[in-house]
Amino acid sequence: MHYVRLLRPPKLAPSKRGMQTELVFTITTDLGDSFLCPSEPIDLAVTADIYSPSADVSCELSERRKLQWLPGSRVAKPGYELPPMVVNAMMSGDAVELCVGTASSFSAEGVQSILSSSGENPSQGGAGGLVMPVRVALNGPDADNDISTRKFRLGAASEPPEYLEVEEEIGESIARHVWDAGVVALSAIAGIYKFPRLHSSQHPCMQALRRMFDDSEAMNILELGCGVGILGTGLCAVYPRGAGDCTILMTDLDEAEGRARSNIALLKHNRSGSQLGNTNILYENLNWDHGRQGRFGRQVRLRRWDLVMLSDCTYNVDMLPALVGTLSALHASNVKWVADGDEPVSTRVFLATKPRHASEQALFDLMAGDGWQTLETQILPLPVLGGERESVEMYLFEKA
Ligand SMILES: C[S@@+](CC[C@H](N)C(=O)[O-])C[C@H]1O[C@@H](n2cnc3c(N)ncnc32)[C@H](O)[C@@H]1O
């Protein structure tokens, strides 16, 4: 999958007719290691979305000046005169956001397009799921903050829109944007509830997760290496409302804390308390170098963890011993919760990865060596526009 990425916040400047804006963006893979290289030019669309108390309105800025991404493109720097409606909205304090994306037949706008791109077609539409659009505020508190957002539709296009919004930081930090495995893992889990008839939702891996979520009186879910939090906040958004209480604790290195916490706040802001039901979402720092030694923060120590989840955290082979050591230390911490005479506990791990190098296979030896058993494996193909197909692999491990 490719992502439209802003290289800097949009510039606004007065013009003869009012106001103009200039954008600088690229379209790359999640790692930023290759640019989108389609075989034919593809049309891009830039819209200005106005959110006013009376109605939300969308104006297409690229309508008059066609914008295309060509084979070999590396960066685009389009400039647009803002229509009076947009300028007036900004003057009167309404929020205005720019959205840069591809024509909708290529767009990775949400669960439906991601799952349709993996060979299933809930939309009966085109390939979809190939290029993720980006959004950025033109005014308001976020406008100067080097923040852009991904707005990810969770349900079917035919249903009232339900989005997950995730802020990213404009720039190159690994912890500050969404990654393919997180996007696909969230889509697969959301699919269980939003598109239950799909093959992906019926897969034993998803069905095992569904049974855990639906049947537990209380679930404690710990996420390692949450990054900006697409998987943790997304799971919180789609967690079944009729099920028991659920606590999701997202963790990462301290440099990821600010953005992860602001995405939790954004989730809570976008959904009233009642919409999140009895699901609670928290953040705490957890460095795997400490975790492998059983050194955990207060929130981790407070609970027994039914499920540990992680996406796109296994690409750095040097970190695998610390990561697997942390999983095993979490299991050891779980075991301490068992009183004499209680049933023995098992810990489950849901791990999603987009394999990038053969060396990452070391993960499976380390997991097996520490006594983790693979319960389920599910692979979802991920088509790539202008490139070779990729896939995201999802595993459910258990240690008893
Ligand atoms: C590729 S990102 C994936 C982020 C997120 N899971 C997703 O799917 O979007 C890898 C994450 O692992 C975190 N990470 C790397 N080394 C870590 C360590 N030693 N302890 C904790 N987190 C670490 C990074 O900060 C980063 O957020």
Coordinates of C-alpha atoms and ligand atoms in Angstrom, one line a residue:
M1 CA 0.0 0.0 0.0
H2 CA 1.1 3.6 -0.5
Y3 CA 0.4 6.7 1.5
V4 CA 0.0 10.3 0.5
R5 CA 2.4 12.1 2.9
L6 CA 2.8 15.8 3.4
L7 CA 6.4 17.0 3.5
R8 CA 5.4 20.2 5.3
P9 CA 2.2 21.9 6.5
P10 CA 0.2 23.7 3.7
K11 CA 1.3 27.3 3.2
L12 CA -1.4 29.9 3.1
A13 CA -0.8 33.3 1.4
P14 CA -2.9 36.3 0.4
S15 CA -3.5 36.5 -3.4
K16 CA -5.0 39.0 -5.8
R17 CA -8.4 37.3 -5.5
G18 CA -8.3 36.4 -1.9
M19 CA -6.1 33.6 -0.6
Q20 CA -4.1 30.7 -2.0
T21 CA -2.6 27.6 -0.6
E22 CA 0.4 25.5 -1.6
L23 CA 0.9 21.9 -0.7
V24 CA 4.1 19.8 -0.9
F25 CA 3.5 16.0 -0.8
T26 CA 4.9 12.7 -1.9
I27 CA 3.3 9.2 -2.2
T28 CA 5.4 6.4 -0.7
T29 CA 5.2 3.1 1.1
D30 CA 4.9 3.0 4.9
L31 CA 8.6 2.7 5.3
G32 CA 9.1 5.6 2.9
D33 CA 11.5 3.4 0.9
S34 CA 9.8 3.6 -2.4
F35 CA 7.7 6.1 -4.3
L36 CA 4.4 5.2 -5.9
C37 CA 5.3 4.3 -9.5
P38 CA 2.1 3.6 -11.5
S39 CA 2.3 2.3 -15.0
E40 CA -0.1 5.1 -16.2
P41 CA -0.6 8.6 -14.7
I42 CA -3.2 8.5 -12.0
D43 CA -5.6 11.3 -11.1
L44 CA -5.3 12.9 -7.7
A45 CA -8.0 14.9 -6.0
V46 CA -7.5 17.8 -3.5
T47 CA -10.6 18.9 -1.7
A48 CA -11.3 21.6 0.9
D49 CA -13.8 20.3 3.5
I50 CA -15.6 22.9 5.5
Y51 CA -17.1 21.9 8.9
S52 CA -19.7 24.5 9.8
P53 CA -22.4 24.2 12.5
S54 CA -25.1 24.3 9.7
A55 CA -23.6 21.7 7.3
D56 CA -20.4 20.1 6.1
V57 CA -19.4 21.1 2.6
S58 CA -16.7 19.8 0.3
C59 CA -15.1 21.8 -2.6
E60 CA -12.8 20.1 -5.0
L61 CA -9.8 22.4 -5.6
S62 CA -8.2 20.1 -8.2
E63 CA -11.4 20.3 -10.4
R64 CA -10.1 23.3 -12.5
R65 CA -6.4 22.4 -12.5
K66 CA -6.0 18.7 -13.1
L67 CA -3.5 17.0 -10.8
Q68 CA -1.8 13.7 -11.7
W69 CA 0.9 11.5 -10.2
L70 CA 3.1 10.3 -13.1
P71 CA 5.3 7.3 -13.3
G72 CA 8.6 8.5 -11.9
S73 CA 7.1 11.3 -9.8
R74 CA 8.8 11.9 -6.4
V75 CA 7.1 15.0 -5.1
A76 CA 4.1 17.2 -6.1
K77 CA 3.8 20.9 -5.2
P78 CA 0.3 22.1 -6.4
G79 CA -1.0 25.6 -5.6
Y80 CA -4.6 26.5 -5.5
E81 CA -6.6 29.7 -5.2
L82 CA -9.1 29.1 -2.4
P83 CA -12.8 29.6 -3.5
P84 CA -14.6 32.4 -1.7
M85 CA -16.7 29.9 0.2
V86 CA -13.6 28.4 1.8
V87 CA -12.1 31.8 2.6
N88 CA -15.4 33.0 4.2
A89 CA -15.6 29.8 6.2
M90 CA -12.1 30.3 7.6
M91 CA -12.9 34.0 8.3
S92 CA -15.9 33.0 10.3
G93 CA -14.0 30.4 12.3
D94 CA -15.3 27.3 10.7
A95 CA -12.8 24.4 10.6
V96 CA -11.4 23.8 7.1
E97 CA -9.4 20.7 6.2
L98 CA -7.6 19.8 3.0
C99 CA -7.7 16.2 1.8
V100 CA -5.2 14.9 -0.8
G101 CA -6.0 11.5 -2.3
T102 CA -6.4 9.4 -5.4
A103 CA -9.5 8.8 -7.4
S104 CA -11.8 6.6 -5.1
S105 CA -11.3 3.5 -7.2
F106 CA -7.7 3.3 -5.9
S107 CA -8.3 4.8 -2.5
A108 CA -7.5 3.1 0.8
E109 CA -10.3 4.9 2.6
G110 CA -11.3 2.3 5.1
V111 CA -11.9 -1.3 6.1
Q112 CA -14.1 -1.9 3.1
S113 CA -11.5 -0.9 0.6
I114 CA -8.7 -2.7 2.5
L115 CA -10.6 -6.0 2.6
S116 CA -11.8 -5.6 -1.0
S117 CA -8.2 -5.2 -2.0
S118 CA -7.3 -8.5 -0.4
G119 CA -9.3 -10.5 -2.9
E120 CA -12.7 -10.1 -1.3
N121 CA -15.1 -7.5 -2.6
P122 CA -17.6 -6.1 -0.1
S123 CA -18.0 -3.0 -2.2
Q124 CA -18.3 -4.7 -5.6
G125 CA -16.1 -1.8 -6.7
G126 CA -12.6 -1.5 -8.1
A127 CA -9.4 -2.7 -6.6
G128 CA -9.4 -0.1 -3.9
G129 CA -7.1 -0.2 -0.9
L130 CA -4.0 1.0 -2.8
V131 CA -3.3 4.6 -1.7
M132 CA -4.3 6.1 1.6
P133 CA -5.3 9.8 1.4
V134 CA -4.1 12.4 3.9
R135 CA -5.9 15.2 5.6
V136 CA -4.6 18.4 7.1
A137 CA -6.2 21.3 8.9
L138 CA -6.0 24.7 7.2
N139 CA -7.0 26.6 10.3
G140 CA -7.7 25.9 14.0
P141 CA -5.4 24.7 16.7
D142 CA -3.8 21.9 14.6
A143 CA -3.0 24.0 11.6
D144 CA 0.6 25.0 12.6
N145 CA 1.4 21.9 14.5
D146 CA 3.0 19.7 11.8
I147 CA 0.0 17.3 12.2
S148 CA -1.9 15.5 9.5
T149 CA -4.6 12.9 9.9
R150 CA -5.8 9.6 8.4
K151 CA -9.6 9.3 8.5
F152 CA -10.4 5.6 8.2
R153 CA -14.0 4.5 7.5
L154 CA -14.9 1.5 9.6
G155 CA -18.2 0.4 8.3
A156 CA -19.8 -0.2 4.9
A157 CA -20.3 2.7 2.5
S158 CA -24.0 2.0 2.6
E159 CA -24.1 2.7 6.4
P160 CA -24.0 6.0 8.2
P161 CA -20.3 7.0 8.2
E162 CA -18.3 5.8 11.2
Y163 CA -14.6 6.9 11.1
L164 CA -11.5 6.3 13.1
E165 CA -9.3 9.4 13.0
V166 CA -5.6 9.1 13.7
E167 CA -3.2 11.9 13.8
E168 CA 0.3 11.5 12.4
E169 CA 3.3 13.8 12.5
I170 CA 4.4 15.4 9.3
G171 CA 8.0 14.1 8.9
E172 CA 9.8 10.8 8.9
S173 CA 9.8 9.4 12.4
I174 CA 9.0 5.6 12.5
A175 CA 6.8 5.9 15.6
R176 CA 4.7 8.8 14.2
H177 CA 2.7 7.4 11.4
V178 CA 0.5 4.4 10.5
W179 CA 2.0 1.2 9.1
D180 CA 0.5 -1.4 6.7
A181 CA 0.3 -4.3 9.2
G182 CA -1.6 -2.0 11.7
V183 CA -4.0 -0.9 9.0
V184 CA -4.7 -4.4 7.8
A185 CA -4.9 -6.0 11.3
L186 CA -7.4 -3.3 12.3
S187 CA -9.4 -3.9 9.0
A188 CA -9.5 -7.7 9.7
I189 CA -10.7 -7.2 13.3
A190 CA -13.2 -4.5 12.3
G191 CA -14.4 -6.8 9.5
I192 CA -15.4 -9.4 12.1
Y193 CA -18.2 -7.1 13.2
K194 CA -18.7 -4.8 10.1
F195 CA -18.4 -7.5 7.4
P196 CA -19.0 -10.8 9.2
R197 CA -19.7 -12.8 6.1
L198 CA -16.3 -12.2 4.5
H199 CA -13.9 -15.0 4.2
S200 CA -11.4 -13.0 6.2
S201 CA -13.9 -12.5 9.1
Q202 CA -14.8 -16.2 9.0
H203 CA -11.1 -17.3 9.2
P204 CA -10.3 -19.3 12.4
C205 CA -7.9 -16.6 13.5
M206 CA -10.5 -13.9 13.5
Q207 CA -13.1 -16.3 14.9
A208 CA -10.8 -17.1 17.8
L209 CA -10.4 -13.3 18.5
R210 CA -14.2 -12.9 18.2
R211 CA -14.8 -15.6 20.8
M212 CA -12.4 -14.0 23.2
F213 CA -14.0 -10.6 22.7
D214 CA -17.7 -11.8 22.8
D215 CA -17.5 -14.4 25.5
S216 CA -15.2 -12.8 28.1
E217 CA -16.8 -11.1 31.1
A218 CA -13.8 -8.8 31.2
M219 CA -10.9 -8.5 28.7
N220 CA -7.5 -6.8 29.4
I221 CA -5.7 -6.2 26.1
L222 CA -2.1 -4.8 26.1
E223 CA -0.6 -3.4 22.9
L224 CA 3.2 -3.3 22.4
G225 CA 4.8 -0.7 20.1
C226 CA 1.5 1.0 19.4
G227 CA 3.0 3.9 17.4
V228 CA 0.3 6.5 16.7
G229 CA -2.2 3.9 17.9
I230 CA -4.2 2.8 14.9
L231 CA -4.7 -0.8 16.2
G232 CA -5.4 0.1 19.8
T233 CA -7.8 3.0 19.2
G234 CA -9.3 1.2 16.2
L235 CA -10.0 -1.9 18.4
C236 CA -11.5 0.3 21.0
A237 CA -13.8 1.9 18.4
V238 CA -15.1 -1.5 17.0
Y239 CA -15.1 -3.5 20.3
P240 CA -18.5 -5.2 20.6
R241 CA -20.7 -3.0 22.8
G242 CA -22.7 -5.9 24.3
A243 CA -19.6 -7.7 25.5
G244 CA -18.0 -7.5 29.0
D245 CA -15.7 -4.7 30.2
C246 CA -12.6 -4.2 28.2
T247 CA -9.4 -2.3 29.0
I248 CA -7.0 -1.6 26.2
L249 CA -3.5 -0.4 27.4
M250 CA -1.4 1.0 24.5
T251 CA 2.4 1.1 25.1
D252 CA 5.5 2.3 23.3
L253 CA 8.7 4.2 23.8
D254 CA 8.5 7.5 25.6
E255 CA 9.0 9.5 22.3
A256 CA 5.8 8.0 21.0
E257 CA 3.8 8.9 24.1
G258 CA 2.5 12.4 23.0
R259 CA 1.0 11.3 19.7
A260 CA -0.5 8.1 21.1
R261 CA -2.1 10.0 24.0
S262 CA -3.5 12.7 21.6
N263 CA -5.0 9.9 19.4
I264 CA -6.7 8.4 22.5
A265 CA -8.0 11.9 23.3
L266 CA -9.2 12.3 19.7
L267 CA -11.1 9.0 19.9
K268 CA -12.8 10.0 23.1
H269 CA -13.6 13.4 21.6
N270 CA -15.1 12.0 18.5
R271 CA -17.2 9.5 20.4
S272 CA -19.3 10.3 23.4
G273 CA -18.6 8.1 26.5
S274 CA -21.7 6.0 25.7
Q275 CA -20.4 5.1 22.2
L276 CA -17.3 3.6 23.8
G277 CA -19.5 1.6 26.1
N278 CA -17.6 -0.3 28.7
T279 CA -14.3 -0.1 26.8
N280 CA -11.5 1.9 28.5
I281 CA -8.3 2.9 26.7
L282 CA -5.1 4.0 28.4
Y283 CA -1.4 4.6 27.5
E284 CA 1.8 3.8 29.4
N285 CA 5.4 3.7 28.3
L286 CA 7.0 0.3 27.9
N287 CA 10.4 -0.2 26.5
W288 CA 11.0 -3.9 25.5
D289 CA 14.6 -3.6 26.9
H290 CA 12.9 -3.1 30.3
G291 CA 10.0 -5.4 29.6
R292 CA 12.3 -8.4 29.0
Q293 CA 13.6 -8.0 32.5
G294 CA 10.1 -8.0 33.9
R295 CA 10.3 -4.2 34.6
F296 CA 6.8 -2.9 33.9
G297 CA 5.0 0.3 34.7
R298 CA 2.1 0.6 37.1
Q299 CA -0.7 0.1 34.6
V300 CA 0.9 -3.1 33.3
R301 CA 1.4 -4.5 36.8
L302 CA -2.2 -3.7 37.7
R303 CA -3.8 -6.3 35.5
R304 CA -3.6 -9.8 34.1
W305 CA -3.4 -9.6 30.4
D306 CA -5.8 -11.8 28.4
L307 CA -4.4 -10.7 25.0
V308 CA -1.2 -8.9 24.0
M309 CA -1.2 -7.5 20.5
L310 CA 1.3 -5.8 18.2
S311 CA 1.6 -4.8 14.6
D312 CA 4.6 -4.1 12.5
C313 CA 7.0 -4.4 15.4
T314 CA 9.1 -7.3 14.1
Y315 CA 11.0 -5.7 11.2
N316 CA 14.1 -4.9 13.3
V317 CA 15.7 -8.3 13.9
D318 CA 18.1 -6.9 16.5
M319 CA 15.1 -6.0 18.7
L320 CA 13.4 -9.4 18.5
P321 CA 15.1 -11.0 21.6
A322 CA 13.9 -8.0 23.7
L323 CA 10.4 -8.2 22.2
V324 CA 10.0 -11.9 22.7
G325 CA 11.5 -11.6 26.1
T326 CA 8.9 -8.9 26.9
L327 CA 6.0 -11.2 25.8
S328 CA 7.4 -14.0 28.0
A329 CA 7.8 -11.7 30.9
L330 CA 4.2 -10.6 30.5
H331 CA 3.2 -14.2 30.6
A332 CA 5.2 -14.7 33.8
S333 CA 3.5 -11.7 35.3
N334 CA 0.1 -13.2 34.3
V335 CA 1.0 -16.4 36.0
K336 CA 1.5 -14.6 39.3
W337 CA -2.2 -13.7 39.3
V338 CA -3.2 -17.3 39.7
A339 CA -4.0 -18.4 43.3
D340 CA -3.4 -21.9 44.5
G341 CA -6.2 -24.2 43.2
D342 CA -7.1 -21.8 40.3
E343 CA -7.1 -23.0 36.7
P344 CA -3.6 -22.4 35.1
V345 CA -3.6 -19.2 32.9
S346 CA -2.5 -19.0 29.3
T347 CA -1.5 -15.8 27.6
R348 CA -2.4 -15.1 24.0
V349 CA -0.6 -12.9 21.5
F350 CA -2.0 -11.5 18.3
L351 CA 0.8 -10.4 16.1
A352 CA 0.5 -8.7 12.6
T353 CA 3.5 -8.3 10.3
K354 CA 4.2 -7.3 6.8
P355 CA 7.3 -9.5 6.1
R356 CA 10.1 -7.3 4.7
H357 CA 13.2 -9.6 5.0
A358 CA 13.8 -13.3 5.3
S359 CA 15.8 -12.6 8.6
E360 CA 12.5 -11.7 10.3
Q361 CA 11.8 -15.5 10.4
A362 CA 14.0 -15.5 13.5
L363 CA 10.9 -14.4 15.4
F364 CA 9.3 -17.8 15.1
D365 CA 12.3 -19.6 16.4
L366 CA 12.5 -17.3 19.4
M367 CA 8.8 -17.6 20.1
A368 CA 8.9 -21.4 19.9
G369 CA 12.1 -21.5 22.0
D370 CA 10.2 -19.6 24.7
G371 CA 7.3 -22.0 24.6
W372 CA 4.9 -20.0 22.5
Q373 CA 2.6 -22.2 20.4
T374 CA 1.1 -20.9 17.1
L375 CA -2.6 -21.4 17.3
E376 CA -3.7 -19.7 14.0
T377 CA -2.1 -18.1 11.0
Q378 CA -4.0 -15.8 8.6
I379 CA -2.5 -14.1 5.6
L380 CA -4.2 -11.2 3.8
P381 CA -2.8 -10.2 0.4
L382 CA -2.1 -6.5 0.0
P383 CA -2.0 -5.4 -3.7
V384 CA 0.4 -2.6 -4.5
L385 CA -0.2 -0.1 -7.3
G386 CA 2.7 -0.3 -9.7
G387 CA 4.6 -2.9 -7.6
E388 CA 4.7 -6.5 -6.5
R389 CA 1.9 -7.8 -4.3
E390 CA 2.6 -7.9 -0.6
S391 CA 0.9 -9.5 2.2
V392 CA 0.2 -9.0 5.9
E393 CA 0.5 -12.1 8.1
M394 CA -1.4 -12.4 11.3
Y395 CA -0.6 -14.9 14.0
L396 CA -2.3 -16.0 17.2
F397 CA 0.2 -17.4 19.7
E398 CA -0.5 -19.0 23.1
K399 CA 1.7 -19.7 26.1
A400 CA 0.3 -21.9 28.8
Ligands
LIG1 C1 6.8 0.3 12.6 S1 6.2 1.0 14.1 C2 4.6 0.3 14.2 C3 3.7 1.1 14.9 C4 2.3 0.6 15.1 N1 2.2 -0.7 15.8 C5 1.6 0.4 13.7 O1 1.3 -0.7 13.3 O2 1.3 1.5 13.2 C6 7.1 0.1 15.3 C7 6.9 0.7 16.7 O3 7.7 -0.1 17.7 C8 8.2 0.8 18.6 N2 9.4 0.3 19.2 C9 10.6 0.1 18.6 N3 11.5 -0.4 19.5 C10 10.9 -0.4 20.7 C11 11.3 -0.8 22.0 N4 12.5 -1.2 22.3 N5 10.4 -0.8 23.0 C12 9.1 -0.4 22.8 N6 8.6 0.0 21.6 C13 9.5 0.0 20.5 C14 8.4 2.1 17.8 O4 8.5 3.2 18.7 C15 7.3 2.1 16.9 O5 6.2 2.8 17.4

